[in-house]
Amino acid sequence: MDDQALLRYSRQIMLDQVDIDGQERLLAGHALVVGAGGLGSPVALYLAAAGLGRLTLADADEVELSNLQRQIAHATADLGRNKAESAREAALALNPGCTIQAITEHLDGAALARAVAEADVVLDCTDRFSSRYAINAACRTARVPLVSGAAIRFSGQLAVFDPRDPDSPCYACLYPPGGGASGEGDEALSCAESGVVAPLVGLIGSFQALEAIKLVSGAGTPHRGLSTFDGLGGQWRHFRVPRDPACPVCGPA
Ligand SMILES: [Zn+2]
């Protein structure tokens, strides 16, 4: 790190849990952010600001007027632009030292597997169950930790799944495919159908960015289980999530 970098990241470096070594690990790190919308916006901005050296941002959608209420990486002038491109530009304006790749197609299949395998951490900032399951399976195969966030109406949730930890569940343990688990029905509704209050995606996205920074820098211990936030009551709750021995993704074949 040169003097400019030492100054830029000084408030993080002065933290004992990060220090120079942790900041160097961040600068050498690579995060894949799938979705550059409500959650992906704060994730991309905070990871770039914090000095995550390499980001891959994936989103096939274009910025619409109804996105601007909460998707803070995009400005009014970005209407009609691809979201991954727009978020890339906003993150680079914050920190030109980051290397940021924008993927403007829907990321699935072999391209998803490749992108996940190249990353040190994956942040699921999508709002579709099909994408969530595909990302989870790809992370499991490539043994890359997954930071999953969701936000709808006034409530949000966060979970971290680490395939390198033999005790860690996966997303499909929490929400068995087609299982109709509580919460799935709600969460399956998109923000377009249900609405979402602006700062809620900032809260959950910031929580995701924090967990990614911890995973890459080595600070603290990774989040375990499921955290949910009820914005109307202002209450966090925490649930243990055991590994499901019958899970179709991470259970024994
Ligand atoms: Zn599982």
XYZ file of C-alpha atoms and ligand atoms in Angstrom:
254
model
C 0.000 0.000 0.000
C 1.233 3.489 -0.822
C 0.638 6.557 1.393
C -2.644 7.367 -0.348
C -3.976 3.863 0.281
C -2.794 3.911 3.898
C -4.700 7.170 4.383
C -7.791 6.054 2.464
C -8.147 2.870 4.524
C -6.712 4.273 7.784
C -9.967 3.976 9.765
C -10.120 0.292 8.964
C -6.420 -0.385 9.388
C -6.543 1.113 12.899
C -8.966 -1.639 13.891
C -6.983 -4.431 15.592
C -9.167 -7.042 13.907
C -8.322 -5.732 10.431
C -4.875 -4.100 10.669
C -2.530 -3.902 7.670
C -2.734 -7.629 7.011
C -6.540 -7.647 6.890
C -6.578 -4.628 4.590
C -4.046 -6.340 2.315
C -6.323 -9.384 2.208
C -9.253 -7.135 1.250
C -7.213 -5.484 -1.497
C -6.273 -8.920 -2.829
C -9.862 -10.181 -2.508
C -12.521 -10.782 -5.154
C -16.260 -10.583 -4.490
C -19.020 -11.611 -6.875
C -22.174 -9.533 -6.392
C -25.194 -11.018 -8.156
C -27.842 -8.342 -8.554
C -27.149 -4.585 -8.664
C -30.514 -3.447 -7.327
C -31.648 -2.556 -3.815
C -29.257 -4.877 -1.979
C -26.528 -4.855 -4.621
C -26.264 -1.051 -4.532
C -25.041 -0.665 -0.931
C -23.056 -3.902 -1.245
C -21.142 -2.642 -4.300
C -20.598 0.831 -2.844
C -19.432 -0.342 0.581
C -17.185 -3.100 -0.764
C -15.549 -0.680 -3.198
C -15.183 1.995 -0.517
C -13.701 -0.511 1.947
C -11.037 -1.524 -0.555
C -12.233 -4.916 -1.780
C -9.729 -5.096 -4.608
C -11.810 -6.820 -7.235
C -15.578 -6.825 -7.739
C -17.694 -8.589 -10.319
C -21.174 -7.077 -10.573
C -23.845 -9.016 -12.462
C -27.269 -7.733 -13.480
C -29.171 -7.980 -16.772
C -31.820 -5.368 -15.920
C -32.002 -1.720 -16.822
C -32.504 1.128 -14.354
C -36.165 2.135 -14.121
C -37.704 5.156 -12.442
C -39.333 3.022 -9.713
C -35.865 1.646 -8.787
C -34.432 4.999 -7.758
C -36.390 5.141 -4.480
C -33.968 2.578 -2.990
C -31.286 1.446 -5.478
C -28.787 4.098 -4.479
C -25.965 3.132 -6.827
C -28.089 4.492 -9.679
C -28.894 8.134 -10.362
C -31.662 9.762 -12.387
C -29.225 10.184 -15.284
C -28.778 6.379 -15.344
C -32.392 5.640 -16.344
C -32.376 3.035 -19.119
C -28.779 1.971 -18.502
C -27.759 -1.544 -17.529
C -27.655 -1.797 -13.727
C -24.297 -3.603 -13.542
C -22.693 -0.897 -15.716
C -24.322 1.894 -13.732
C -23.293 0.414 -10.365
C -19.767 -0.172 -11.673
C -19.454 3.501 -12.547
C -20.785 4.617 -9.141
C -18.411 2.286 -7.276
C -15.427 3.401 -9.379
C -16.254 7.049 -8.678
C -16.015 6.187 -4.989
C -12.812 4.192 -5.352
C -10.981 4.237 -8.696
C -8.474 1.752 -7.256
C -10.976 -1.098 -7.493
C -10.998 -3.446 -10.446
C -14.658 -3.872 -11.341
C -16.142 -6.084 -14.018
C -19.771 -5.696 -15.053
C -21.660 -8.731 -16.339
C -24.711 -7.458 -18.205
C -26.348 -10.798 -18.989
C -28.431 -12.941 -16.664
C -25.799 -15.009 -14.856
C -26.606 -18.730 -14.837
C -25.327 -22.119 -15.972
C -21.644 -22.410 -16.852
C -21.085 -18.636 -16.660
C -22.418 -18.589 -13.088
C -20.272 -21.588 -12.103
C -17.183 -19.894 -13.563
C -17.871 -16.533 -11.902
C -18.480 -18.180 -8.516
C -15.327 -20.304 -8.749
C -13.215 -17.184 -9.392
C -14.559 -15.361 -6.306
C -13.501 -15.439 -2.644
C -17.043 -14.599 -1.537
C -20.422 -14.412 -3.282
C -23.178 -11.973 -2.316
C -26.676 -12.965 -3.370
C -28.506 -9.684 -3.953
C -31.172 -11.142 -6.245
C -34.886 -11.308 -5.606
C -35.765 -14.543 -7.417
C -35.882 -17.998 -5.881
C -34.594 -19.647 -9.063
C -31.484 -17.426 -8.944
C -31.014 -18.026 -5.221
C -31.026 -21.803 -5.642
C -28.662 -21.641 -8.639
C -26.206 -19.384 -6.770
C -26.364 -21.619 -3.679
C -25.646 -24.753 -5.711
C -22.746 -23.072 -7.529
C -21.241 -21.891 -4.217
C -21.574 -25.391 -2.779
C -19.810 -26.935 -5.784
C -16.993 -24.372 -5.810
C -16.779 -24.266 -1.979
C -17.096 -20.486 -1.914
C -18.895 -18.768 1.014
C -22.276 -17.214 0.242
C -23.736 -14.140 1.941
C -27.461 -14.138 1.309
C -29.776 -11.170 1.874
C -33.446 -10.497 1.272
C -35.730 -7.518 1.866
C -39.426 -6.975 1.278
C -41.974 -4.469 2.650
C -40.600 -3.658 6.146
C -38.727 -6.889 6.805
C -35.387 -8.308 5.851
C -33.111 -11.231 6.530
C -29.497 -12.270 6.318
C -27.700 -15.616 6.368
C -24.138 -16.737 5.619
C -23.490 -20.212 4.227
C -19.903 -21.448 4.198
C -19.347 -24.729 2.333
C -15.803 -24.908 3.774
C -17.362 -25.454 7.211
C -18.693 -29.041 7.501
C -21.375 -27.878 9.965
C -22.660 -25.041 7.796
C -26.116 -25.465 6.261
C -26.854 -24.197 2.754
C -29.644 -22.019 1.396
C -31.629 -25.130 0.402
C -31.410 -26.454 3.996
C -33.121 -23.237 5.101
C -35.644 -23.125 2.254
C -36.089 -26.623 0.794
C -36.946 -26.268 -2.910
C -40.705 -26.519 -3.331
C -41.053 -27.040 0.407
C -43.263 -24.001 1.053
C -41.286 -23.197 4.184
C -42.555 -20.277 6.190
C -41.197 -17.072 4.767
C -40.759 -18.479 1.295
C -44.217 -17.414 0.183
C -43.599 -13.913 1.398
C -40.117 -13.638 0.074
C -41.088 -15.096 -3.293
C -43.086 -11.943 -3.865
C -40.981 -9.319 -5.561
C -40.609 -5.715 -4.469
C -42.554 -4.821 -7.624
C -45.551 -6.719 -6.269
C -45.200 -6.033 -2.557
C -43.310 -2.803 -2.130
C -40.305 -2.155 0.089
C -39.338 0.776 2.288
C -36.169 2.513 1.028
C -33.607 2.141 3.849
C -34.454 -1.498 4.522
C -32.385 -2.638 1.531
C -29.592 -0.390 2.819
C -29.684 -2.110 6.215
C -29.600 -5.634 4.835
C -27.134 -4.803 2.043
C -24.799 -3.142 4.543
C -25.038 -6.240 6.764
C -24.099 -8.371 3.730
C -21.129 -6.119 2.935
C -19.961 -6.338 6.562
C -20.067 -10.135 6.522
C -18.168 -10.235 3.215
C -15.503 -7.901 4.614
C -15.170 -10.149 7.688
C -14.857 -13.268 5.544
C -12.201 -11.782 3.256
C -10.196 -9.863 5.877
C -10.435 -12.586 8.513
C -11.878 -10.208 11.133
C -14.233 -11.628 13.750
C -16.301 -14.759 13.264
C -18.696 -15.258 10.364
C -22.416 -14.858 11.017
C -24.182 -18.134 11.837
C -27.840 -19.020 11.445
C -30.522 -16.660 10.180
C -31.043 -13.059 11.279
C -34.350 -11.393 10.527
C -35.243 -7.745 10.938
C -38.751 -6.391 11.465
C -38.529 -2.757 10.469
C -41.969 -1.860 11.807
C -41.173 -3.116 15.307
C -37.476 -2.270 15.038
C -36.534 -5.766 16.162
C -33.834 -8.207 15.135
C -34.341 -11.910 15.745
C -31.856 -14.731 15.395
C -32.561 -18.348 14.515
C -30.322 -21.368 14.532
C -30.278 -23.098 11.142
C -29.193 -26.736 11.345
C -27.838 -28.559 8.357
C -30.560 -30.724 6.760
C -29.219 -34.277 6.297
C -31.822 -34.776 3.540
C -30.909 -31.543 1.711
C -30.857 -32.140 -2.074
C -27.892 -29.748 -2.436
C -25.536 -30.383 0.502
C -26.881 -33.663 1.952
C -25.107 -36.975 1.302
C -25.674 -38.166 -2.261
Zn -28.253 -27.856 2.233
